């Protein structure tokens, strides 16, 4: 269905931006509240434990080079179970695309413009996403190349400027409570940097010419995002210490407020915000794009662009409904989002992989059994 | 609390969108696309009118919380 092709470099920036997404600004608080001063070890553990998950995505994609994720689901799991899983995945994508604007609106209304209604901010943000989806994947992928560079430079710049305030004592004692809290915190971080990459599955096998290069760019993008979020968490704990990090709503933003080099560089915390909102834009467009292409795939529509504006309108309305307040949202992250995304980005792909491998073993077995193989294979595929 | 301005804005926006898109879809005989478009936009309008006329809108997050409520204790133990 999608005829546009993107390059490996664009896939790299899509992966890195999508993976950074929501994590940079907010996740350090949750990490620090669980793992305390060892949260930075948790981010290394997350990147390593995420590798097999990314490998599952890459492997599935490389087996079905001309299909997107919804088609892969329906080919492997069959028509009925496949359609149920696909519909659930699409709901997950669309729901995800109305959560991100809530964060943007919440940030703007709580930190910058307290009297502006959140819907105004959300409407601006969603308009940008709808425009990106209307322009198509190619234009959007080219834009992310620039966005990722700006975002990374801004972020590194902020981290370098805040470096003089770092106190190494904030990291001590290392592993005071053992390794278990670190592992627990990595479960939460991986829901923000590893699992959202399921949205890449709607682009990766079908929109790519060179699969070998694509594998490499997905992994490098993932490491890129992993190292930046590691830096964010490490610096938050180094500078603020874990109690402040755990009790601040936007630790990385609070961290950038500490920047005070001479009297020239002060009050420039908004460079972190720029870096954050660009990656938020990338992950939200990925969710949105995956949702509408998936929906038009499932319903066999010829043109997915007709769905962009109604779906964006729906996402805008729900961006003010999904979370009534901050307490609800924090509760939902732990009890709703984590199991929800684990189901869709870990359990389903692994299920598909297992079913695929079992099918292949049966197929091989029937080939070895002799001439009946052809009929068996045909029934297997049907 | 009824928010008249938002409701009027939404009605205006949706009318213009329908006037622009629907004739184009019907001219090309894309009835499947038209159905999906109508369902999505209709749901959007209904929820928007409910939201801005002060009614409580069903929250999809509540549904997800309910679905995963059996795992609540596991998540609770992870948070400590």
Tab-separated table of C-alpha atoms in Angstrom:
chain	number	residue	atom	x	y	z
A	1	UNK	CA	0.000	0.000	0.000
A	2	UNK	CA	2.724	2.463	0.960
A	3	UNK	CA	4.981	3.114	-1.969
A	4	UNK	CA	7.178	5.728	-0.352
A	5	UNK	CA	10.647	4.591	0.604
A	6	UNK	CA	12.899	6.134	3.208
A	7	UNK	CA	16.656	5.825	3.655
A	8	UNK	CA	18.516	4.114	6.461
A	9	UNK	CA	19.574	7.428	7.909
A	10	UNK	CA	15.988	8.610	8.097
A	11	UNK	CA	15.000	5.360	9.768
A	12	UNK	CA	17.793	5.973	12.269
A	13	UNK	CA	16.417	9.378	13.207
A	14	UNK	CA	12.853	8.053	13.342
A	15	UNK	CA	13.945	5.290	15.708
A	16	UNK	CA	16.026	7.557	17.903
A	17	UNK	CA	13.379	10.273	18.058
A	18	UNK	CA	10.585	7.817	18.649
A	19	UNK	CA	12.496	6.068	21.347
A	20	UNK	CA	13.418	9.293	23.126
A	21	UNK	CA	9.831	10.473	22.818
A	22	UNK	CA	8.253	10.885	26.186
A	23	UNK	CA	11.193	9.703	28.203
A	24	UNK	CA	13.653	12.577	28.361
A	25	UNK	CA	11.740	15.024	30.470
A	26	UNK	CA	9.466	12.984	32.711
A	27	UNK	CA	10.733	9.486	33.304
A	28	UNK	CA	13.665	10.358	35.587
A	29	UNK	CA	11.196	11.112	38.400
A	30	UNK	CA	9.620	7.670	38.353
A	31	UNK	CA	13.033	6.020	38.002
A	32	UNK	CA	14.461	7.940	40.935
A	33	UNK	CA	11.476	7.188	43.125
A	34	UNK	CA	12.031	3.447	42.653
A	35	UNK	CA	15.785	2.989	42.297
A	36	UNK	CA	16.846	6.109	44.253
A	37	UNK	CA	20.467	7.065	43.497
A	38	UNK	CA	20.977	3.993	41.289
A	39	UNK	CA	18.480	5.048	38.630
A	40	UNK	CA	21.329	5.666	36.181
A	41	UNK	CA	22.317	1.982	36.395
A	42	UNK	CA	18.683	1.200	35.621
A	43	UNK	CA	18.906	3.042	32.328
A	44	UNK	CA	21.933	0.972	31.248
A	45	UNK	CA	20.091	-2.216	32.233
A	46	UNK	CA	17.075	-1.052	30.217
A	47	UNK	CA	19.060	-0.555	27.042
A	48	UNK	CA	20.578	-4.031	27.380
A	49	UNK	CA	17.333	-5.826	28.238
A	50	UNK	CA	15.606	-4.004	25.384
A	51	UNK	CA	17.975	-5.464	22.779
A	52	UNK	CA	16.169	-8.854	22.469
A	53	UNK	CA	12.845	-7.026	22.029
A	54	UNK	CA	14.269	-4.876	19.235
A	55	UNK	CA	15.766	-8.021	17.736
A	56	UNK	CA	12.290	-9.608	17.655
A	57	UNK	CA	10.927	-6.597	15.731
A	58	UNK	CA	13.858	-6.597	13.308
A	59	UNK	CA	13.660	-10.357	12.762
A	60	UNK	CA	9.902	-10.286	12.117
A	61	UNK	CA	10.387	-7.416	9.691
A	62	UNK	CA	13.173	-9.153	7.809
A	63	UNK	CA	10.999	-12.280	7.336
A	64	UNK	CA	8.163	-10.295	5.730
A	65	UNK	CA	9.914	-7.579	3.722
A	66	UNK	CA	6.802	-6.409	1.830
A	67	UNK	CA	4.316	-6.201	4.680
A	68	UNK	CA	3.604	-3.812	7.490
A	69	UNK	CA	2.917	-4.951	11.025
A	70	UNK	CA	-0.858	-5.323	10.621
A	71	UNK	CA	-0.361	-7.524	7.560
A	72	UNK	CA	2.284	-9.564	9.395
A	73	UNK	CA	-0.143	-10.137	12.277
A	74	UNK	CA	-2.905	-11.288	9.949
A	75	UNK	CA	-0.621	-13.485	7.853
A	76	UNK	CA	0.892	-15.273	10.817
A	77	UNK	CA	-2.033	-15.514	13.225
A	78	UNK	CA	-4.697	-16.213	10.614
A	79	UNK	CA	-7.809	-14.290	9.766
A	80	UNK	CA	-9.851	-14.293	12.970
A	81	UNK	CA	-7.277	-14.173	15.752
A	82	UNK	CA	-5.154	-11.965	13.508
A	83	UNK	CA	-7.948	-9.443	13.052
A	84	UNK	CA	-8.622	-9.279	16.788
A	85	UNK	CA	-4.947	-8.708	17.598
A	86	UNK	CA	-4.627	-6.192	14.759
A	87	UNK	CA	-7.690	-4.240	15.901
A	88	UNK	CA	-6.394	-4.147	19.436
A	89	UNK	CA	-3.014	-2.919	18.195
A	90	UNK	CA	-4.653	-0.158	16.150
A	91	UNK	CA	-6.705	0.944	19.159
A	92	UNK	CA	-3.466	1.038	21.114
A	93	UNK	CA	-1.812	3.222	18.467
A	94	UNK	CA	-4.718	5.661	18.313
A	95	UNK	CA	-5.005	5.821	22.062
A	96	UNK	CA	-1.269	6.443	22.340
A	97	UNK	CA	-1.528	9.318	19.919
A	98	UNK	CA	-3.975	11.136	22.189
A	99	UNK	CA	-1.787	10.725	25.295
A	100	UNK	CA	1.258	12.600	24.061
A	101	UNK	CA	-0.602	15.911	23.407
A	102	UNK	CA	-1.887	15.734	26.961
A	103	UNK	CA	1.721	15.817	28.203
A	104	UNK	CA	2.529	18.782	25.981
A	105	UNK	CA	-0.567	20.666	27.118
A	106	UNK	CA	0.115	19.824	30.732
A	107	UNK	CA	3.692	21.055	30.489
A	108	UNK	CA	2.773	24.313	28.790
A	109	UNK	CA	-0.138	25.084	31.100
A	110	UNK	CA	1.701	24.198	34.285
A	111	UNK	CA	5.124	25.706	33.543
A	112	UNK	CA	4.746	28.425	30.928
A	113	UNK	CA	1.257	29.755	30.233
A	114	UNK	CA	-0.995	28.917	33.204
A	115	UNK	CA	-4.041	30.817	31.958
A	116	UNK	CA	-4.211	29.325	28.477
A	117	UNK	CA	-6.658	26.410	28.148
A	118	UNK	CA	-4.858	23.129	27.501
A	119	UNK	CA	-7.046	22.503	24.457
A	120	UNK	CA	-5.513	25.478	22.635
A	121	UNK	CA	-1.993	24.111	23.090
A	122	UNK	CA	-3.123	20.591	22.174
A	123	UNK	CA	-4.865	21.886	19.054
A	124	UNK	CA	-1.667	23.564	17.841
A	125	UNK	CA	0.374	20.442	18.507
A	126	UNK	CA	-2.127	18.104	16.837
A	127	UNK	CA	-2.417	20.410	13.833
A	128	UNK	CA	1.327	19.992	13.304
A	129	UNK	CA	0.918	16.226	13.501
A	130	UNK	CA	-1.992	16.183	11.069
A	131	UNK	CA	0.018	18.301	8.628
A	132	UNK	CA	2.952	15.893	8.953
A	133	UNK	CA	0.657	12.932	8.285
A	134	UNK	CA	-0.905	14.681	5.286
A	135	UNK	CA	2.485	15.443	3.763
A	136	UNK	CA	3.299	11.773	4.017
A	137	UNK	CA	5.986	9.589	5.443
A	138	UNK	CA	8.799	10.821	3.219
A	139	UNK	CA	8.548	14.485	4.152
A	140	UNK	CA	8.088	13.597	7.788
A	141	UNK	CA	11.138	11.316	7.783
A	142	UNK	CA	13.264	14.034	6.233
A	143	UNK	CA	12.076	16.486	8.873
A	144	UNK	CA	13.022	14.107	11.669
A	145	UNK	CA	16.602	14.050	10.408
A	146	UNK	CA	16.853	17.763	11.174
A	147	UNK	CA	14.837	17.506	14.369
A	148	UNK	CA	17.049	14.806	15.817
A	149	UNK	CA	20.186	16.853	15.193
A	150	UNK	CA	18.680	19.977	16.786
A	151	UNK	CA	17.293	17.993	19.666
A	152	UNK	CA	20.579	16.215	20.387
A	153	UNK	CA	22.688	19.357	20.160
A	154	UNK	CA	20.333	21.298	22.430
A	155	UNK	CA	20.293	18.539	24.973
A	156	UNK	CA	24.062	17.956	25.053
A	157	UNK	CA	24.554	21.720	25.265
A	158	UNK	CA	22.287	21.921	28.315
A	159	UNK	CA	23.984	18.970	29.969
A	160	UNK	CA	27.451	20.457	29.429
A	161	UNK	CA	26.367	23.796	30.897
A	162	UNK	CA	24.886	22.153	33.973
A	163	UNK	CA	27.995	20.038	34.543
A	164	UNK	CA	29.683	22.469	37.008
A	165	UNK	CA	26.814	21.885	39.457
A	166	UNK	CA	27.263	18.120	39.545
A	167	UNK	CA	28.107	16.537	42.867
A	168	UNK	CA	29.504	13.049	42.753
A	169	UNK	CA	28.308	12.443	46.346
A	170	UNK	CA	24.737	12.309	45.033
A	171	UNK	CA	25.499	8.974	43.394
A	172	UNK	CA	26.849	7.406	46.567
A	173	UNK	CA	26.372	4.808	47.960
A	174	UNK	CA	26.149	2.807	44.764
A	175	UNK	CA	23.738	-0.154	44.917
A	176	UNK	CA	22.802	0.541	48.522
A	177	UNK	CA	19.577	-1.472	48.279
A	178	UNK	CA	20.921	-4.221	46.038
A	179	UNK	CA	20.140	-4.825	42.408
A	180	UNK	CA	16.412	-5.500	42.655
A	181	UNK	CA	15.139	-1.876	42.673
A	182	UNK	CA	17.333	-1.196	39.646
A	183	UNK	CA	15.678	-4.031	37.734
A	184	UNK	CA	12.221	-2.845	38.804
A	185	UNK	CA	12.916	0.689	37.606
A	186	UNK	CA	14.176	-0.628	34.276
A	187	UNK	CA	10.731	-2.187	33.660
A	188	UNK	CA	9.251	1.308	33.730
A	189	UNK	CA	11.947	2.934	31.617
A	190	UNK	CA	11.684	0.283	28.928
A	191	UNK	CA	7.981	1.160	28.566
A	192	UNK	CA	9.135	4.574	27.413
A	193	UNK	CA	12.254	3.938	25.354
A	194	UNK	CA	12.044	0.350	24.079
A	195	UNK	CA	8.421	-0.598	23.624
A	196	UNK	CA	7.163	2.514	21.757
A	197	UNK	CA	9.358	1.333	18.884
A	198	UNK	CA	6.528	-1.035	17.951
A	199	UNK	CA	5.283	1.933	15.918
A	200	UNK	CA	8.407	1.643	13.740
A	201	UNK	CA	7.064	-1.772	12.668
A	202	UNK	CA	4.493	0.018	10.518
A	203	UNK	CA	7.330	1.631	8.546
A	204	UNK	CA	10.341	-0.626	8.811
A	205	UNK	CA	9.915	-3.599	6.533
A	206	UNK	CA	7.584	-2.016	3.994
A	207	UNK	CA	9.055	1.452	3.575
A	208	UNK	CA	12.686	0.388	3.303
A	209	UNK	CA	14.735	-0.657	0.303
A	210	UNK	CA	17.904	-1.853	1.949
A	211	UNK	CA	16.983	-4.210	4.812
A	212	UNK	CA	20.567	-4.840	5.918
A	213	UNK	CA	21.182	-1.131	6.364
A	214	UNK	CA	17.798	-0.758	8.050
A	215	UNK	CA	18.665	-3.287	10.770
A	216	UNK	CA	21.809	-1.378	11.563
A	217	UNK	CA	20.020	1.962	11.690
A	218	UNK	CA	17.323	0.652	14.043
A	219	UNK	CA	19.931	-0.609	16.490
A	220	UNK	CA	22.090	2.524	16.292
A	221	UNK	CA	19.002	4.705	16.713
A	222	UNK	CA	18.047	2.712	19.767
A	223	UNK	CA	21.523	3.095	21.276
A	224	UNK	CA	21.476	6.810	20.469
A	225	UNK	CA	18.216	7.266	22.345
A	226	UNK	CA	19.413	5.009	25.142
A	227	UNK	CA	22.567	7.039	25.699
A	228	UNK	CA	20.684	10.347	25.730
A	229	UNK	CA	18.140	9.146	28.245
A	230	UNK	CA	20.997	7.672	30.291
A	231	UNK	CA	22.608	11.120	30.266
A	232	UNK	CA	19.332	12.773	31.300
A	233	UNK	CA	18.832	10.469	34.264
A	234	UNK	CA	22.488	10.525	35.319
A	235	UNK	CA	22.688	14.316	35.238
A	236	UNK	CA	19.375	14.723	37.075
A	237	UNK	CA	20.667	12.597	39.918
A	238	UNK	CA	24.160	14.118	39.872
A	239	UNK	CA	22.901	17.675	40.064
A	240	UNK	CA	19.581	17.503	41.902
A	241	UNK	CA	20.074	14.373	43.980
A	242	UNK	CA	17.465	11.624	43.997
A	243	UNK	CA	14.932	13.098	46.472
A	244	UNK	CA	14.403	16.237	44.393
A	245	UNK	CA	14.438	14.266	41.148
A	246	UNK	CA	11.777	11.902	42.474
A	247	UNK	CA	9.510	14.707	43.641
A	248	UNK	CA	9.770	16.979	40.598
A	249	UNK	CA	7.294	16.595	37.800
A	250	UNK	CA	9.757	17.504	35.037
A	251	UNK	CA	13.247	16.681	36.398
A	252	UNK	CA	15.213	17.466	33.230
A	253	UNK	CA	13.529	20.855	32.998
A	254	UNK	CA	14.179	21.534	36.684
A	255	UNK	CA	17.761	20.454	36.030
A	256	UNK	CA	18.222	22.975	33.246
A	257	UNK	CA	17.005	25.704	35.583
A	258	UNK	CA	20.219	25.120	37.530
A	259	UNK	CA	22.265	26.348	34.588
A	260	UNK	CA	24.103	29.421	35.745
A	261	UNK	CA	27.387	30.044	33.987
A	262	UNK	CA	28.597	33.499	34.927
A	263	UNK	CA	25.654	35.790	34.366
A	264	UNK	CA	25.568	35.198	30.648
A	265	UNK	CA	23.989	31.761	30.548
A	266	UNK	CA	21.093	31.628	32.948
A	267	UNK	CA	17.357	30.986	32.580
A	268	UNK	CA	17.897	29.016	29.401
A	269	UNK	CA	15.966	25.934	30.532
A	270	UNK	CA	13.851	26.153	27.418
A	271	UNK	CA	16.547	24.570	25.313
A	272	UNK	CA	15.655	21.323	27.078
A	273	UNK	CA	12.027	21.981	26.292
A	274	UNK	CA	12.838	22.440	22.594
A	275	UNK	CA	14.696	19.160	22.575
A	276	UNK	CA	11.768	17.466	24.318
A	277	UNK	CA	8.974	18.822	22.170
A	278	UNK	CA	10.735	17.847	18.948
A	279	UNK	CA	11.051	14.240	20.055
A	280	UNK	CA	7.478	14.325	21.359
A	281	UNK	CA	6.402	15.419	17.924
A	282	UNK	CA	8.273	12.493	16.364
A	283	UNK	CA	6.795	9.838	18.657
A	284	UNK	CA	3.305	11.275	18.412
A	285	UNK	CA	3.405	11.369	14.629
A	286	UNK	CA	4.696	7.800	14.619
A	287	UNK	CA	1.790	6.670	16.802
A	288	UNK	CA	-0.697	8.620	14.732
A	289	UNK	CA	0.696	7.472	11.402
A	290	UNK	CA	0.790	3.864	12.588
A	291	UNK	CA	-2.804	4.171	13.781
A	292	UNK	CA	-4.298	5.505	10.569
A	293	UNK	CA	-2.255	3.365	8.172
A	294	UNK	CA	-3.104	0.348	10.310
A	295	UNK	CA	-6.800	1.220	10.285
A	296	UNK	CA	-6.875	1.730	6.533
A	297	UNK	CA	-4.960	-1.533	6.121
A	298	UNK	CA	-7.430	-3.452	8.276
A	299	UNK	CA	-10.464	-1.995	6.486
A	300	UNK	CA	-8.762	-2.330	3.076
A	301	UNK	CA	-9.043	1.350	2.211
A	302	UNK	CA	-7.168	2.663	-0.795
A	303	UNK	CA	-6.204	6.002	0.667
A	304	UNK	CA	-5.249	6.501	4.299
A	305	UNK	CA	-4.951	10.289	4.041
A	306	UNK	CA	-8.719	10.744	4.141
A	307	UNK	CA	-8.673	9.487	7.742
A	308	UNK	CA	-6.063	11.991	8.918
A	309	UNK	CA	-8.318	14.913	9.807
A	310	UNK	CA	-11.164	12.991	11.504
A	311	UNK	CA	-8.646	10.912	13.464
A	312	UNK	CA	-6.709	14.033	14.468
A	313	UNK	CA	-9.980	15.623	15.599
A	314	UNK	CA	-10.801	12.548	17.674
A	315	UNK	CA	-7.292	12.543	19.166
A	316	UNK	CA	-7.650	16.237	20.012
A	317	UNK	CA	-10.957	15.728	21.812
A	318	UNK	CA	-9.605	12.747	23.724
A	319	UNK	CA	-6.394	14.554	24.647
A	320	UNK	CA	-8.486	16.504	27.142
A	321	UNK	CA	-10.409	13.479	28.364
A	322	UNK	CA	-7.896	10.682	28.826
A	323	UNK	CA	-6.369	12.082	31.999
A	324	UNK	CA	-8.605	14.210	34.237
A	325	UNK	CA	-5.662	15.288	36.410
A	326	UNK	CA	-2.001	14.688	37.193
A	327	UNK	CA	-2.669	12.212	40.010
A	328	UNK	CA	-4.799	10.106	37.674
A	329	UNK	CA	-2.063	10.197	35.037
A	330	UNK	CA	0.671	9.070	37.436
A	331	UNK	CA	-1.555	6.273	38.655
A	332	UNK	CA	-2.372	5.295	35.080
A	333	UNK	CA	1.299	5.137	34.029
A	334	UNK	CA	1.956	2.488	36.645
A	335	UNK	CA	-1.274	0.478	36.517
A	336	UNK	CA	-2.479	1.071	32.969
A	337	UNK	CA	0.219	2.073	30.545
A	338	UNK	CA	2.915	-0.371	31.653
A	339	UNK	CA	0.853	-3.576	31.295
A	340	UNK	CA	-0.901	-2.139	28.230
A	341	UNK	CA	2.268	-1.436	26.294
A	342	UNK	CA	3.922	-4.660	27.474
A	343	UNK	CA	0.965	-6.597	26.048
A	344	UNK	CA	1.134	-4.880	22.675
A	345	UNK	CA	4.862	-4.424	22.216
A	346	UNK	CA	6.250	-7.476	23.942
A	347	UNK	CA	3.681	-10.269	24.299
A	348	UNK	CA	2.077	-9.933	20.861
A	349	UNK	CA	5.330	-9.747	18.824
A	350	UNK	CA	6.774	-12.673	20.776
A	351	UNK	CA	3.540	-14.613	20.211
A	352	UNK	CA	3.751	-13.868	16.486
A	353	UNK	CA	7.399	-14.933	16.413
A	354	UNK	CA	6.635	-18.224	18.186
A	355	UNK	CA	3.672	-19.000	15.918
A	356	UNK	CA	5.772	-18.159	12.875
A	357	UNK	CA	8.644	-20.442	13.964
A	358	UNK	CA	6.268	-23.304	14.812
A	359	UNK	CA	4.587	-22.929	11.413
A	360	UNK	CA	7.954	-23.031	9.692
A	361	UNK	CA	9.005	-26.175	11.554
A	362	UNK	CA	5.734	-27.883	10.569
A	363	UNK	CA	6.267	-26.795	6.993
A	364	UNK	CA	9.815	-28.164	6.862
A	365	UNK	CA	8.661	-31.397	8.442
A	366	UNK	CA	5.974	-31.833	5.822
A	367	UNK	CA	8.487	-31.098	3.060
A	368	UNK	CA	10.718	-33.871	4.377
A	369	UNK	CA	7.791	-36.275	4.504
A	370	UNK	CA	7.541	-36.447	0.748
A	371	UNK	CA	5.302	-35.524	-2.086
A	372	UNK	CA	2.303	-34.587	0.065
A	373	UNK	CA	4.204	-31.505	1.061
A	374	UNK	CA	2.736	-29.259	-1.585
A	375	UNK	CA	-0.840	-29.778	-0.482
A	376	UNK	CA	0.106	-29.370	3.170
A	377	UNK	CA	1.942	-26.202	2.492
A	378	UNK	CA	-0.984	-24.779	0.641
A	379	UNK	CA	-3.355	-25.568	3.490
A	380	UNK	CA	-0.857	-24.119	5.966
A	381	UNK	CA	-0.695	-20.843	4.167
A	382	UNK	CA	-4.461	-20.628	3.783
B	1	UNK	CA	-20.733	24.252	32.153
B	2	UNK	CA	-21.691	24.757	28.517
B	3	UNK	CA	-18.919	26.150	26.357
B	4	UNK	CA	-20.804	27.811	23.486
B	5	UNK	CA	-17.735	29.138	21.664
B	6	UNK	CA	-16.049	25.753	21.435
B	7	UNK	CA	-19.258	24.058	20.314
B	8	UNK	CA	-19.784	26.635	17.564
B	9	UNK	CA	-16.137	26.293	16.475
B	10	UNK	CA	-16.472	22.518	16.312
B	11	UNK	CA	-19.700	22.666	14.308
B	12	UNK	CA	-18.172	25.162	11.875
B	13	UNK	CA	-15.010	23.080	11.470
B	14	UNK	CA	-16.905	19.850	10.873
B	15	UNK	CA	-19.316	21.438	8.413
B	16	UNK	CA	-16.462	22.808	6.315
B	17	UNK	CA	-14.624	19.485	6.476
B	18	UNK	CA	-17.723	17.566	5.338
B	19	UNK	CA	-18.480	20.044	2.542
B	20	UNK	CA	-14.952	19.698	1.214
B	21	UNK	CA	-14.335	15.973	1.622
B	22	UNK	CA	-17.624	14.134	1.175
B	23	UNK	CA	-18.443	15.186	-2.427
B	24	UNK	CA	-14.911	14.276	-3.456
B	25	UNK	CA	-15.227	10.812	-1.889
B	26	UNK	CA	-18.626	10.128	-3.413
B	27	UNK	CA	-17.486	11.261	-6.843
B	28	UNK	CA	-14.736	8.627	-6.750
B	29	UNK	CA	-17.205	5.978	-5.483
B	30	UNK	CA	-15.046	5.347	-2.410
B	31	UNK	CA	-17.855	4.165	-0.148
B	32	UNK	CA	-15.621	2.285	2.308
B	33	UNK	CA	-13.560	5.428	2.835
B	34	UNK	CA	-16.742	7.437	3.232
B	35	UNK	CA	-18.049	5.029	5.903
B	36	UNK	CA	-14.835	5.125	7.922
B	37	UNK	CA	-14.616	8.889	7.592
B	38	UNK	CA	-18.219	9.283	8.766
B	39	UNK	CA	-17.802	6.958	11.750
B	40	UNK	CA	-14.580	8.612	12.924
B	41	UNK	CA	-15.887	12.140	12.488
B	42	UNK	CA	-19.258	11.255	14.000
B	43	UNK	CA	-17.592	9.800	17.076
B	44	UNK	CA	-15.431	12.909	17.301
B	45	UNK	CA	-18.441	15.239	17.111
B	46	UNK	CA	-20.473	13.268	19.660
B	47	UNK	CA	-17.634	13.142	22.195
B	48	UNK	CA	-16.779	16.802	21.591
B	49	UNK	CA	-20.389	17.914	22.153
B	50	UNK	CA	-20.591	15.771	25.287
B	51	UNK	CA	-17.316	17.204	26.578
B	52	UNK	CA	-18.140	20.851	25.945
B	53	UNK	CA	-21.720	20.682	27.161
B	54	UNK	CA	-20.465	19.545	30.535
B	55	UNK	CA	-21.356	15.850	30.459
B	56	UNK	CA	-18.948	13.159	31.638
B	57	UNK	CA	-17.391	11.457	28.649
B	58	UNK	CA	-16.488	7.755	28.897
B	59	UNK	CA	-12.760	7.630	29.430
B	60	UNK	CA	-10.819	4.961	27.492
B	61	UNK	CA	-8.103	5.043	30.153
B	62	UNK	CA	-10.631	3.761	32.704
B	63	UNK	CA	-11.355	0.819	30.421
B	64	UNK	CA	-7.651	-0.051	30.193
B	65	UNK	CA	-7.264	0.283	33.965
B	66	UNK	CA	-10.217	-2.084	34.406
B	67	UNK	CA	-8.804	-4.615	31.916
B	68	UNK	CA	-5.465	-4.710	33.688
B	69	UNK	CA	-6.828	-4.530	37.244
B	70	UNK	CA	-5.903	-8.222	37.915
B	71	UNK	CA	-2.237	-7.216	37.549
B	72	UNK	CA	-2.525	-4.392	40.018
B	73	UNK	CA	-0.701	-6.222	42.796
B	74	UNK	CA	2.228	-7.102	40.556
B	75	UNK	CA	2.571	-3.465	39.513
B	76	UNK	CA	2.253	-2.373	43.136
B	77	UNK	CA	5.161	-4.613	44.091
B	78	UNK	CA	7.243	-3.170	41.242
B	79	UNK	CA	6.695	0.372	42.462
B	80	UNK	CA	8.241	-0.221	45.895
